[in-house]
Amino acid sequence: MKIIDWYILKRFLVTFLFTLLILIPIAIAIDIAEKIDNFLEHADLSLFQIIDEYYINFIIYYANTFMPLALFIAVILFTSKLSNNTEVIAINNAKVSFTRFLYPYFIGATLITLLSIVMNHFVVPSSSKIRKKFELSYTKSKRQTQQFKYISDFSLQLTDSTYIFIRNFNTKSNAGYDFTSEVYDGLKMKSKLVSDNIRYNDKDSSFLLQNWRLRKIYEDKDSIFLGNKIDTVFNFTPKDLIYKSALSQEMPSNELLRFIAISKKRGVKNLNAYLVEFHKRTSLPIASYVLTIIAVALSFRKRRGGTGLNLAIGVGMMFIYVFLLKISEVLGAVAGVNSLFYVWMPNIFFGLIALYLYINAKK
C-alpha cells in the first residue's frame, strides 16, 4: 500500500469510530429517557445491574446496528473534506483512477464487514438474549410478558407419524393441561394418548402426565389403558412451543439453522421470519460495500453546497435504505415467498444505484 492509501484508510477508520461514538450516546440517552420510570419502579434493581445486564448489551446491539450508517456518514464526511481541501484534485492529477482511488475504502469496508458478520452471527444473539431477559423482567408490560409465558391451542408434528396437541401451557412453570399425542400409520391412527395435566421436568427432560388415558387401535379391536400418573419422554421441550420471530434474534446462527431444520421436520408451516433473521445477518454487513461506493461517488467531487449538501443527500438515501430494509423484512416473513430474495432486495436496488454512480464517476 502507498502512503496515500494508508492516509485514506486511517482517516476512514478514525472518522467511522468517531461517528459511531456519537450515535451510541444519543441512542443511550433516548433509551434512558424512555425507560427511567421502569427502572425506578423496581427498588431491587441496582445501577450496576442496569449497566451490566442491560446497557453493555444495548451498546453491543446498537453499535452493530449502526455500523452501516456510521460507515456511510463517515465516508461522506472525510471524502467531502478531501474534496474541499483539493486533495482529490491532486490525486486525480497524479493519474490515479477512480477505481484505484476506491482501493483503501474497500479495505476499510472489508474490515468493518468482517467484524459485523462475526458480531451478527455469534456475538449479538447471545448479547440480545441477556438484554431481552432484562427487558422482560423490568421494562415490558404484563401483557407483553405473558405472551411468551402462556401458550394456547398449540399443535406440533414431532415425527412423520407423531403429532401433539396442547390446550394451554405455562412456559414459566413448565405445566399445562389438555394434552394429546397421536401416532399414525399413514392416514390410519395407531394410538392416542390423552392426559388432563402435563408437567416438564428439566432434570431428566421427561414429562409427567396426570389422569392419562391411552388408546391403542388394532385391526380387530381397541385396547384402553389409564392411570393416575406416568413419566414419559417426548421429542420436544417447552422452548419448542414458543414460535415467536423475536426469539430468532437470541439464537447464534448455528443454533438458528438447527432450530429451522428441526421445525421443518416437525411440520411448522411458515419459518420465513426465522429465515429473514438468518439472511439479514449477512446481507446487512455486505451492504457496507454498496454504501461505500455510493458515498465516495457522491462526495469525491467538490460541490457548491460543500459537505452539508453531500451529507443531506447521503442521510436521505440512508433513510430510503432503512425503509426498504423494513419493507423487505415484512414481505420476506410472509408464508410461501422467497425470503432470501426479499432480504437482499435493498442491496440489489442500491447496488444498481452504486453501479450507475460508479460508471459516472469513472468518466
C-alpha angles and dihedrals in degrees: 000000000000126000091258090054092053090046094053093041092051092048089046094055096039093051090045092054091044091052092047091050089054095049097047098058089048090053091047092049092051091047093049091051089051098045104031092101091053091051093049092050091066111068091185092059112101127202090242091055092050091051098039100043101029119019098041089054090040089058092048092052098045095039088058092043093050095047097096091044092047091048092050094049092043093053092048093048100050096034089053088050090051089051095046090050089052089240090128089055090055090050091051091049087055087063094249109157122225089248091054090045089060093056098093090040091057092049089054092045090050092053091050092044093052091047091048093048092052090046093047097048101039118004105042096049092055090044092048091053091060093042094049092047088056091047091049091053101042114014109030124092121247091255093052091048094050095052088071092039103052124050119187136186094003128168128186136180108223098179138353089280107025127080131175132200127194125187095198135355132181109211092195097056092028090228135119145155141233097039123178131182120189128188120199137192099207104306094339120095114232101180143355125203119193130180134177093219136022130191129184121222113209094196098065100010091241133136126230112214119198125199091005131179125194122196118192117193121210132176096268105015147019126233123206124199126181141175147159101252136006135170116219141157129239130184096249142065131212089261089065090061093066109082100175120144090220089067090064089069089062096054124087110234096258090052091044093053091048090050091050092049093049092045091052090054089050092056100251103167104208121033096152093113088062092044090051090055092048095048092044090060089068103030095056096055091044088056086073090080093050093046091047093056091047093048094049093045091051097047110029092086120071111249132195091238091051124200093338093061093045091049092049092051091046095049089048091053090046091055089051090051093050090047092052090045092056092046091049091051092053094045092044092055092059114108117258099020130112101258093188092060094047094048091052094043096095090050091049093049094047090040088063089049090049091050091051093048091045093053091049092046091053089059 
